Amino acid sequence: MNSGLFITFEGLDGAGKSTQLARAVRYIRQRGHRVLVTREPGGTRTGERIRDILLASKTGMLAPLAELALMYAARAQLLEERIRPALARGKVVVSDRFNTASFAYQGYGRELGTATVRAFDRVICGTTQPSLTIILDLDPGRALGRALGRGTQRRKRLDRIEALGLAFHQRVRAGYLAIARSAPERIKLVRADQSIEELQRQIRELIEPYLAERKQDSILKTRLP
Ligand SMILES: Nc1ncnc2c1ncn2[C@@H]1O[C@H](COP(=O)(O)OP(=O)(O)O)[C@@H](O)[C@H]1O
Ligand SMILES: [Mg+2]
Protein backbone atom coordinates (compact mmCIF):
# COMPACT_ATOMS: atom_id res chain seq x y z
CA MET A 1 0.00 0.00 0.00
CA ASN A 2 1.09 3.54 -0.67
CA SER A 3 2.06 5.68 2.23
CA GLY A 4 -0.01 8.84 2.52
CA LEU A 5 0.80 12.15 0.92
CA PHE A 6 -0.12 15.46 2.54
CA ILE A 7 -0.47 18.61 0.41
CA THR A 8 -1.64 22.01 1.67
CA PHE A 9 -2.71 25.23 -0.06
CA GLU A 10 -1.97 28.54 1.62
CA GLY A 11 -2.38 32.23 0.98
CA LEU A 12 -4.52 35.24 1.78
CA ASP A 13 -8.28 35.11 1.49
CA GLY A 14 -9.06 35.74 -2.18
CA ALA A 15 -5.67 34.52 -3.43
CA GLY A 16 -7.31 31.63 -5.32
CA LYS A 17 -6.74 28.66 -2.99
CA SER A 18 -10.19 27.07 -3.34
CA THR A 19 -10.14 27.51 -7.13
CA GLN A 20 -6.76 25.83 -7.50
CA LEU A 21 -7.37 23.19 -4.84
CA ALA A 22 -10.48 21.95 -6.66
CA ARG A 23 -8.54 21.63 -9.91
CA ALA A 24 -5.57 19.93 -8.23
CA VAL A 25 -7.87 17.43 -6.50
CA ARG A 26 -9.57 16.58 -9.80
CA TYR A 27 -6.15 16.00 -11.33
CA ILE A 28 -4.87 13.82 -8.47
CA ARG A 29 -8.07 11.69 -8.60
CA GLN A 30 -7.74 11.31 -12.38
CA ARG A 31 -4.28 9.94 -11.76
CA GLY A 32 -5.88 7.18 -9.71
CA HIS A 33 -5.19 8.30 -6.14
CA ARG A 34 -7.74 8.37 -3.33
CA VAL A 35 -8.04 11.88 -1.92
CA LEU A 36 -9.33 13.39 1.31
CA VAL A 37 -10.14 17.08 0.95
CA THR A 38 -10.36 19.23 4.02
CA ARG A 39 -10.23 22.85 5.10
CA GLU A 40 -9.05 24.97 8.01
CA PRO A 41 -10.09 26.21 10.42
CA GLY A 42 -12.76 23.52 10.59
CA GLY A 43 -13.03 20.26 8.69
CA THR A 44 -14.74 18.39 11.57
CA ARG A 45 -18.00 19.05 13.44
CA THR A 46 -16.14 20.40 16.45
CA GLY A 47 -13.71 22.25 14.22
CA GLU A 48 -16.50 24.00 12.33
CA ARG A 49 -17.91 25.24 15.65
CA ILE A 50 -14.47 26.57 16.57
CA ARG A 51 -14.34 28.15 13.09
CA ASP A 52 -17.54 30.04 13.87
CA ILE A 53 -15.97 31.50 17.01
CA LEU A 54 -12.79 32.42 15.12
CA LEU A 55 -14.46 34.07 12.13
CA ALA A 56 -17.74 35.51 13.44
CA SER A 57 -17.49 39.29 13.73
CA LYS A 58 -19.75 39.09 16.81
CA THR A 59 -16.90 37.30 18.64
CA GLY A 60 -15.21 40.70 18.91
CA MET A 61 -11.83 40.88 20.61
CA LEU A 62 -10.06 37.59 20.98
CA ALA A 63 -6.66 37.56 22.69
CA PRO A 64 -4.05 36.61 20.06
CA LEU A 65 -2.98 33.59 22.12
CA ALA A 66 -6.62 32.52 22.45
CA GLU A 67 -6.95 32.77 18.68
CA LEU A 68 -3.79 30.68 18.21
CA ALA A 69 -4.93 28.08 20.75
CA LEU A 70 -8.36 27.77 19.09
CA MET A 71 -6.71 27.31 15.69
CA TYR A 72 -4.60 24.50 17.12
CA ALA A 73 -7.59 23.01 18.98
CA ALA A 74 -9.46 22.71 15.67
CA ARG A 75 -6.30 21.34 14.05
CA ALA A 76 -5.82 18.71 16.78
CA GLN A 77 -9.37 17.50 16.15
CA LEU A 78 -8.86 17.45 12.37
CA LEU A 79 -5.61 15.52 12.68
CA GLU A 80 -7.10 12.94 15.02
CA GLU A 81 -10.45 12.48 13.25
CA ARG A 82 -9.54 12.77 9.62
CA ILE A 83 -5.98 13.53 8.52
CA ARG A 84 -3.98 10.87 10.37
CA PRO A 85 -6.46 8.04 9.61
CA ALA A 86 -6.52 9.01 5.91
CA LEU A 87 -2.73 9.15 5.67
CA ALA A 88 -2.50 5.78 7.42
CA ARG A 89 -4.79 4.33 4.73
CA GLY A 90 -2.51 5.67 2.01
CA LYS A 91 -4.72 8.53 0.86
CA VAL A 92 -3.60 11.84 -0.52
CA VAL A 93 -4.79 14.51 1.92
CA VAL A 94 -5.29 17.97 0.43
CA SER A 95 -6.09 20.77 2.84
CA ASP A 96 -7.26 24.33 2.18
CA ARG A 97 -4.88 25.94 4.69
CA PHE A 98 -3.06 24.15 7.53
CA ASN A 99 -0.26 24.95 9.98
CA THR A 100 1.64 27.39 7.74
CA ALA A 101 -1.40 29.69 8.12
CA SER A 102 -0.82 29.84 11.89
CA PHE A 103 2.79 30.90 11.36
CA ALA A 104 1.69 33.58 8.87
CA TYR A 105 -1.51 34.87 10.58
CA GLN A 106 -0.78 34.45 14.28
CA GLY A 107 3.04 34.40 14.14
CA TYR A 108 3.50 37.35 11.77
CA GLY A 109 0.05 38.98 11.42
CA ARG A 110 -0.73 38.97 15.18
CA GLU A 111 3.00 39.30 15.91
CA LEU A 112 3.10 36.39 18.36
CA GLY A 113 6.36 35.26 16.76
CA THR A 114 7.26 31.97 15.16
CA ALA A 115 8.74 30.45 18.35
CA THR A 116 5.34 30.58 20.08
CA VAL A 117 3.56 29.05 17.09
CA ARG A 118 6.22 26.37 16.81
CA ALA A 119 5.67 25.40 20.46
CA PHE A 120 2.02 24.62 19.68
CA ASP A 121 2.97 22.97 16.42
CA ARG A 122 5.44 20.56 18.03
CA VAL A 123 2.79 19.29 20.40
CA ILE A 124 -0.27 19.24 18.10
CA CYS A 125 1.13 18.41 14.64
CA GLY A 126 4.37 16.75 15.69
CA THR A 127 5.67 14.73 12.77
CA THR A 128 2.44 15.03 10.76
CA GLN A 129 3.71 17.80 8.52
CA PRO A 130 2.73 18.51 4.90
CA SER A 131 5.08 17.03 2.28
CA LEU A 132 4.25 19.94 0.00
CA THR A 133 2.82 23.38 0.79
CA ILE A 134 1.77 25.63 -2.08
CA ILE A 135 1.51 29.30 -1.20
CA LEU A 136 -0.49 31.48 -3.59
CA ASP A 137 1.15 34.87 -3.25
CA LEU A 138 -0.92 37.95 -4.03
CA ASP A 139 -0.88 41.60 -3.09
CA PRO A 140 -3.33 42.02 -0.14
CA GLY A 141 -5.29 44.76 -1.91
CA ARG A 142 -5.95 42.53 -4.92
CA ALA A 143 -6.68 39.49 -2.75
CA LEU A 144 -9.29 41.41 -0.79
CA GLY A 145 -10.80 42.69 -4.03
CA ARG A 146 -11.14 39.12 -5.28
CA ALA A 147 -12.58 37.92 -1.97
CA LEU A 148 -15.21 40.67 -2.05
CA GLY A 149 -16.08 39.95 -5.67
CA ARG A 150 -16.51 36.23 -5.03
CA GLY A 151 -19.85 34.52 -5.36
CA THR A 152 -23.17 35.96 -6.44
CA GLN A 153 -23.53 38.44 -3.60
CA ARG A 154 -22.46 41.87 -4.71
CA ARG A 155 -21.00 42.71 -1.33
CA LYS A 156 -20.03 40.09 1.17
CA ARG A 157 -19.57 41.00 4.82
CA LEU A 158 -15.95 40.69 5.91
CA ASP A 159 -15.25 38.02 8.51
CA ARG A 160 -13.40 38.87 11.74
CA ILE A 161 -9.93 38.22 10.29
CA GLU A 162 -10.60 39.67 6.81
CA ALA A 163 -11.69 42.89 8.51
CA LEU A 164 -8.27 43.44 10.12
CA GLY A 165 -7.05 45.81 7.45
CA LEU A 166 -4.18 46.23 5.05
CA ALA A 167 -1.26 46.51 7.51
CA PHE A 168 -2.25 43.20 9.13
CA HIS A 169 -2.56 41.46 5.77
CA GLN A 170 0.76 42.89 4.61
CA ARG A 171 2.42 41.32 7.66
CA VAL A 172 0.71 38.01 6.86
CA ARG A 173 1.94 38.15 3.28
CA ALA A 174 5.49 39.00 4.41
CA GLY A 175 5.21 36.07 6.81
CA TYR A 176 4.22 33.68 4.05
CA LEU A 177 7.19 34.89 1.97
CA ALA A 178 9.62 34.47 4.88
CA ILE A 179 8.30 30.97 5.63
CA ALA A 180 8.69 29.96 1.97
CA ARG A 181 12.29 31.19 2.02
CA SER A 182 13.01 29.22 5.20
CA ALA A 183 11.99 25.84 3.72
CA PRO A 184 12.20 26.13 -0.09
CA GLU A 185 12.35 22.36 -0.67
CA ARG A 186 8.95 21.80 0.97
CA ILE A 187 7.16 25.13 0.68
CA LYS A 188 6.60 26.44 -2.85
CA LEU A 189 5.54 29.95 -3.75
CA VAL A 190 3.50 30.69 -6.86
CA ARG A 191 2.56 34.15 -8.11
CA ALA A 192 -1.20 34.27 -7.92
CA ASP A 193 -1.54 37.25 -10.31
CA GLN A 194 -1.62 34.89 -13.30
CA SER A 195 -4.51 33.28 -15.13
CA ILE A 196 -6.34 30.40 -13.47
CA GLU A 197 -5.12 28.06 -16.25
CA GLU A 198 -1.47 29.10 -15.98
CA LEU A 199 -1.54 28.66 -12.21
CA GLN A 200 -3.17 25.27 -12.62
CA ARG A 201 -0.32 24.24 -14.94
CA GLN A 202 2.38 25.41 -12.51
CA ILE A 203 0.70 23.70 -9.57
CA ARG A 204 0.44 20.40 -11.47
CA GLU A 205 4.17 20.62 -12.10
CA LEU A 206 4.79 21.03 -8.38
CA ILE A 207 2.55 18.08 -7.44
CA GLU A 208 3.62 15.70 -10.20
CA PRO A 209 6.95 14.51 -8.68
CA TYR A 210 5.14 13.53 -5.47
CA LEU A 211 2.56 11.48 -7.41
CA ALA A 212 5.30 9.88 -9.53
CA GLU A 213 7.18 8.88 -6.39
CA ARG A 214 4.06 7.17 -5.01
CA LYS A 215 3.60 5.24 -8.27
CA GLN A 216 7.24 4.21 -8.08
CA ASP A 217 6.76 3.07 -4.48
CA SER A 218 3.77 0.91 -5.30
CA ILE A 219 5.55 -0.65 -8.31
CA LEU A 220 8.55 -1.51 -6.12
CA LYS A 221 6.31 -2.96 -3.42
CA THR A 222 4.32 -5.17 -5.80
CA ARG A 223 7.62 -6.56 -7.12
CA LEU A 224 8.73 -7.61 -3.67
CA PRO A 225 8.22 -11.30 -2.96
N1 LIG B 1 -6.00 33.43 -11.10
C1 LIG B 1 -7.11 34.14 -10.89
N2 LIG B 1 -7.32 35.28 -11.56
C2 LIG B 1 -8.45 36.01 -11.36
N3 LIG B 1 -9.44 35.68 -10.51
C3 LIG B 1 -9.28 34.55 -9.79
C4 LIG B 1 -8.12 33.73 -9.94
N4 LIG B 1 -8.24 32.68 -9.12
C5 LIG B 1 -9.41 32.83 -8.48
N5 LIG B 1 -10.05 33.94 -8.88
C6 LIG B 1 -11.35 34.47 -8.40
O1 LIG B 1 -11.08 35.16 -7.17
C7 LIG B 1 -12.06 34.85 -6.20
C8 LIG B 1 -11.39 34.21 -4.98
O2 LIG B 1 -10.89 32.93 -5.35
P1 LIG B 1 -10.89 31.71 -4.31
O3 LIG B 1 -10.38 30.52 -5.02
O4 LIG B 1 -12.23 31.61 -3.66
O5 LIG B 1 -9.80 32.26 -3.25
P2 LIG B 1 -9.48 31.75 -1.76
O6 LIG B 1 -10.01 30.36 -1.63
O7 LIG B 1 -7.98 31.83 -1.68
O8 LIG B 1 -10.12 32.72 -0.85
C9 LIG B 1 -13.08 33.95 -6.89
O9 LIG B 1 -14.16 34.73 -7.34
C10 LIG B 1 -12.31 33.36 -8.06
O10 LIG B 1 -13.14 33.04 -9.13
MG1 LIG C 1 -11.30 29.60 -0.20
CSV table of C-alpha atoms and ligand atoms in Angstrom, one decimal:
chain,number,residue,atom,x,y,z
A,1,MET,CA,0.0,0.0,0.0
A,2,ASN,CA,1.1,3.5,-0.7
A,3,SER,CA,2.1,5.7,2.2
A,4,GLY,CA,0.0,8.8,2.5
A,5,LEU,CA,0.8,12.2,0.9
A,6,PHE,CA,-0.1,15.5,2.5
A,7,ILE,CA,-0.5,18.6,0.4
A,8,THR,CA,-1.6,22.0,1.7
A,9,PHE,CA,-2.7,25.2,-0.1
A,10,GLU,CA,-2.0,28.5,1.6
A,11,GLY,CA,-2.4,32.2,1.0
A,12,LEU,CA,-4.5,35.2,1.8
A,13,ASP,CA,-8.3,35.1,1.5
A,14,GLY,CA,-9.1,35.7,-2.2
A,15,ALA,CA,-5.7,34.5,-3.4
A,16,GLY,CA,-7.3,31.6,-5.3
A,17,LYS,CA,-6.7,28.7,-3.0
A,18,SER,CA,-10.2,27.1,-3.3
A,19,THR,CA,-10.1,27.5,-7.1
A,20,GLN,CA,-6.8,25.8,-7.5
A,21,LEU,CA,-7.4,23.2,-4.8
A,22,ALA,CA,-10.5,22.0,-6.7
A,23,ARG,CA,-8.5,21.6,-9.9
A,24,ALA,CA,-5.6,19.9,-8.2
A,25,VAL,CA,-7.9,17.4,-6.5
A,26,ARG,CA,-9.6,16.6,-9.8
A,27,TYR,CA,-6.2,16.0,-11.3
A,28,ILE,CA,-4.9,13.8,-8.5
A,29,ARG,CA,-8.1,11.7,-8.6
A,30,GLN,CA,-7.7,11.3,-12.4
A,31,ARG,CA,-4.3,9.9,-11.8
A,32,GLY,CA,-5.9,7.2,-9.7
A,33,HIS,CA,-5.2,8.3,-6.1
A,34,ARG,CA,-7.7,8.4,-3.3
A,35,VAL,CA,-8.0,11.9,-1.9
A,36,LEU,CA,-9.3,13.4,1.3
A,37,VAL,CA,-10.1,17.1,1.0
A,38,THR,CA,-10.4,19.2,4.0
A,39,ARG,CA,-10.2,22.9,5.1
A,40,GLU,CA,-9.1,25.0,8.0
A,41,PRO,CA,-10.1,26.2,10.4
A,42,GLY,CA,-12.8,23.5,10.6
A,43,GLY,CA,-13.0,20.3,8.7
A,44,THR,CA,-14.7,18.4,11.6
A,45,ARG,CA,-18.0,19.1,13.4
A,46,THR,CA,-16.1,20.4,16.5
A,47,GLY,CA,-13.7,22.3,14.2
A,48,GLU,CA,-16.5,24.0,12.3
A,49,ARG,CA,-17.9,25.2,15.7
A,50,ILE,CA,-14.5,26.6,16.6
A,51,ARG,CA,-14.3,28.1,13.1
A,52,ASP,CA,-17.5,30.0,13.9
A,53,ILE,CA,-16.0,31.5,17.0
A,54,LEU,CA,-12.8,32.4,15.1
A,55,LEU,CA,-14.5,34.1,12.1
A,56,ALA,CA,-17.7,35.5,13.4
A,57,SER,CA,-17.5,39.3,13.7
A,58,LYS,CA,-19.7,39.1,16.8
A,59,THR,CA,-16.9,37.3,18.6
A,60,GLY,CA,-15.2,40.7,18.9
A,61,MET,CA,-11.8,40.9,20.6
A,62,LEU,CA,-10.1,37.6,21.0
A,63,ALA,CA,-6.7,37.6,22.7
A,64,PRO,CA,-4.1,36.6,20.1
A,65,LEU,CA,-3.0,33.6,22.1
A,66,ALA,CA,-6.6,32.5,22.5
A,67,GLU,CA,-6.9,32.8,18.7
A,68,LEU,CA,-3.8,30.7,18.2
A,69,ALA,CA,-4.9,28.1,20.8
A,70,LEU,CA,-8.4,27.8,19.1
A,71,MET,CA,-6.7,27.3,15.7
A,72,TYR,CA,-4.6,24.5,17.1
A,73,ALA,CA,-7.6,23.0,19.0
A,74,ALA,CA,-9.5,22.7,15.7
A,75,ARG,CA,-6.3,21.3,14.1
A,76,ALA,CA,-5.8,18.7,16.8
A,77,GLN,CA,-9.4,17.5,16.2
A,78,LEU,CA,-8.9,17.5,12.4
A,79,LEU,CA,-5.6,15.5,12.7
A,80,GLU,CA,-7.1,12.9,15.0
A,81,GLU,CA,-10.4,12.5,13.3
A,82,ARG,CA,-9.5,12.8,9.6
A,83,ILE,CA,-6.0,13.5,8.5
A,84,ARG,CA,-4.0,10.9,10.4
A,85,PRO,CA,-6.5,8.0,9.6
A,86,ALA,CA,-6.5,9.0,5.9
A,87,LEU,CA,-2.7,9.1,5.7
A,88,ALA,CA,-2.5,5.8,7.4
A,89,ARG,CA,-4.8,4.3,4.7
A,90,GLY,CA,-2.5,5.7,2.0
A,91,LYS,CA,-4.7,8.5,0.9
A,92,VAL,CA,-3.6,11.8,-0.5
A,93,VAL,CA,-4.8,14.5,1.9
A,94,VAL,CA,-5.3,18.0,0.4
A,95,SER,CA,-6.1,20.8,2.8
A,96,ASP,CA,-7.3,24.3,2.2
A,97,ARG,CA,-4.9,25.9,4.7
A,98,PHE,CA,-3.1,24.1,7.5
A,99,ASN,CA,-0.3,24.9,10.0
A,100,THR,CA,1.6,27.4,7.7
A,101,ALA,CA,-1.4,29.7,8.1
A,102,SER,CA,-0.8,29.8,11.9
A,103,PHE,CA,2.8,30.9,11.4
A,104,ALA,CA,1.7,33.6,8.9
A,105,TYR,CA,-1.5,34.9,10.6
A,106,GLN,CA,-0.8,34.4,14.3
A,107,GLY,CA,3.0,34.4,14.1
A,108,TYR,CA,3.5,37.3,11.8
A,109,GLY,CA,0.1,39.0,11.4
A,110,ARG,CA,-0.7,39.0,15.2
A,111,GLU,CA,3.0,39.3,15.9
A,112,LEU,CA,3.1,36.4,18.4
A,113,GLY,CA,6.4,35.3,16.8
A,114,THR,CA,7.3,32.0,15.2
A,115,ALA,CA,8.7,30.4,18.4
A,116,THR,CA,5.3,30.6,20.1
A,117,VAL,CA,3.6,29.0,17.1
A,118,ARG,CA,6.2,26.4,16.8
A,119,ALA,CA,5.7,25.4,20.5
A,120,PHE,CA,2.0,24.6,19.7
A,121,ASP,CA,3.0,23.0,16.4
A,122,ARG,CA,5.4,20.6,18.0
A,123,VAL,CA,2.8,19.3,20.4
A,124,ILE,CA,-0.3,19.2,18.1
A,125,CYS,CA,1.1,18.4,14.6
A,126,GLY,CA,4.4,16.7,15.7
A,127,THR,CA,5.7,14.7,12.8
A,128,THR,CA,2.4,15.0,10.8
A,129,GLN,CA,3.7,17.8,8.5
A,130,PRO,CA,2.7,18.5,4.9
A,131,SER,CA,5.1,17.0,2.3
A,132,LEU,CA,4.2,19.9,0.0
A,133,THR,CA,2.8,23.4,0.8
A,134,ILE,CA,1.8,25.6,-2.1
A,135,ILE,CA,1.5,29.3,-1.2
A,136,LEU,CA,-0.5,31.5,-3.6
A,137,ASP,CA,1.1,34.9,-3.2
A,138,LEU,CA,-0.9,37.9,-4.0
A,139,ASP,CA,-0.9,41.6,-3.1
A,140,PRO,CA,-3.3,42.0,-0.1
A,141,GLY,CA,-5.3,44.8,-1.9
A,142,ARG,CA,-5.9,42.5,-4.9
A,143,ALA,CA,-6.7,39.5,-2.7
A,144,LEU,CA,-9.3,41.4,-0.8
A,145,GLY,CA,-10.8,42.7,-4.0
A,146,ARG,CA,-11.1,39.1,-5.3
A,147,ALA,CA,-12.6,37.9,-2.0
A,148,LEU,CA,-15.2,40.7,-2.0
A,149,GLY,CA,-16.1,40.0,-5.7
A,150,ARG,CA,-16.5,36.2,-5.0
A,151,GLY,CA,-19.9,34.5,-5.4
A,152,THR,CA,-23.2,36.0,-6.4
A,153,GLN,CA,-23.5,38.4,-3.6
A,154,ARG,CA,-22.5,41.9,-4.7
A,155,ARG,CA,-21.0,42.7,-1.3
A,156,LYS,CA,-20.0,40.1,1.2
A,157,ARG,CA,-19.6,41.0,4.8
A,158,LEU,CA,-16.0,40.7,5.9
A,159,ASP,CA,-15.2,38.0,8.5
A,160,ARG,CA,-13.4,38.9,11.7
A,161,ILE,CA,-9.9,38.2,10.3
A,162,GLU,CA,-10.6,39.7,6.8
A,163,ALA,CA,-11.7,42.9,8.5
A,164,LEU,CA,-8.3,43.4,10.1
A,165,GLY,CA,-7.1,45.8,7.4
A,166,LEU,CA,-4.2,46.2,5.0
A,167,ALA,CA,-1.3,46.5,7.5
A,168,PHE,CA,-2.2,43.2,9.1
A,169,HIS,CA,-2.6,41.5,5.8
A,170,GLN,CA,0.8,42.9,4.6
A,171,ARG,CA,2.4,41.3,7.7
A,172,VAL,CA,0.7,38.0,6.9
A,173,ARG,CA,1.9,38.1,3.3
A,174,ALA,CA,5.5,39.0,4.4
A,175,GLY,CA,5.2,36.1,6.8
A,176,TYR,CA,4.2,33.7,4.0
A,177,LEU,CA,7.2,34.9,2.0
A,178,ALA,CA,9.6,34.5,4.9
A,179,ILE,CA,8.3,31.0,5.6
A,180,ALA,CA,8.7,30.0,2.0
A,181,ARG,CA,12.3,31.2,2.0
A,182,SER,CA,13.0,29.2,5.2
A,183,ALA,CA,12.0,25.8,3.7
A,184,PRO,CA,12.2,26.1,-0.1
A,185,GLU,CA,12.4,22.4,-0.7
A,186,ARG,CA,9.0,21.8,1.0
A,187,ILE,CA,7.2,25.1,0.7
A,188,LYS,CA,6.6,26.4,-2.9
A,189,LEU,CA,5.5,29.9,-3.8
A,190,VAL,CA,3.5,30.7,-6.9
A,191,ARG,CA,2.6,34.2,-8.1
A,192,ALA,CA,-1.2,34.3,-7.9
A,193,ASP,CA,-1.5,37.2,-10.3
A,194,GLN,CA,-1.6,34.9,-13.3
A,195,SER,CA,-4.5,33.3,-15.1
A,196,ILE,CA,-6.3,30.4,-13.5
A,197,GLU,CA,-5.1,28.1,-16.2
A,198,GLU,CA,-1.5,29.1,-16.0
A,199,LEU,CA,-1.5,28.7,-12.2
A,200,GLN,CA,-3.2,25.3,-12.6
A,201,ARG,CA,-0.3,24.2,-14.9
A,202,GLN,CA,2.4,25.4,-12.5
A,203,ILE,CA,0.7,23.7,-9.6
A,204,ARG,CA,0.4,20.4,-11.5
A,205,GLU,CA,4.2,20.6,-12.1
A,206,LEU,CA,4.8,21.0,-8.4
A,207,ILE,CA,2.5,18.1,-7.4
A,208,GLU,CA,3.6,15.7,-10.2
A,209,PRO,CA,6.9,14.5,-8.7
A,210,TYR,CA,5.1,13.5,-5.5
A,211,LEU,CA,2.6,11.5,-7.4
A,212,ALA,CA,5.3,9.9,-9.5
A,213,GLU,CA,7.2,8.9,-6.4
A,214,ARG,CA,4.1,7.2,-5.0
A,215,LYS,CA,3.6,5.2,-8.3
A,216,GLN,CA,7.2,4.2,-8.1
A,217,ASP,CA,6.8,3.1,-4.5
A,218,SER,CA,3.8,0.9,-5.3
A,219,ILE,CA,5.5,-0.6,-8.3
A,220,LEU,CA,8.5,-1.5,-6.1
A,221,LYS,CA,6.3,-3.0,-3.4
A,222,THR,CA,4.3,-5.2,-5.8
A,223,ARG,CA,7.6,-6.6,-7.1
A,224,LEU,CA,8.7,-7.6,-3.7
A,225,PRO,CA,8.2,-11.3,-3.0
B,1,LIG,N1,-6.0,33.4,-11.1
B,1,LIG,C1,-7.1,34.1,-10.9
B,1,LIG,N2,-7.3,35.3,-11.6
B,1,LIG,C2,-8.4,36.0,-11.4
B,1,LIG,N3,-9.4,35.7,-10.5
B,1,LIG,C3,-9.3,34.5,-9.8
B,1,LIG,C4,-8.1,33.7,-9.9
B,1,LIG,N4,-8.2,32.7,-9.1
B,1,LIG,C5,-9.4,32.8,-8.5
B,1,LIG,N5,-10.0,33.9,-8.9
B,1,LIG,C6,-11.3,34.5,-8.4
B,1,LIG,O1,-11.1,35.2,-7.2
B,1,LIG,C7,-12.1,34.9,-6.2
B,1,LIG,C8,-11.4,34.2,-5.0
B,1,LIG,O2,-10.9,32.9,-5.3
B,1,LIG,P1,-10.9,31.7,-4.3
B,1,LIG,O3,-10.4,30.5,-5.0
B,1,LIG,O4,-12.2,31.6,-3.7
B,1,LIG,O5,-9.8,32.3,-3.3
B,1,LIG,P2,-9.5,31.8,-1.8
B,1,LIG,O6,-10.0,30.4,-1.6
B,1,LIG,O7,-8.0,31.8,-1.7
B,1,LIG,O8,-10.1,32.7,-0.8
B,1,LIG,C9,-13.1,33.9,-6.9
B,1,LIG,O9,-14.2,34.7,-7.3
B,1,LIG,C10,-12.3,33.4,-8.1
B,1,LIG,O10,-13.1,33.0,-9.1
B,2,MG,MG,-11.3,29.6,-0.2
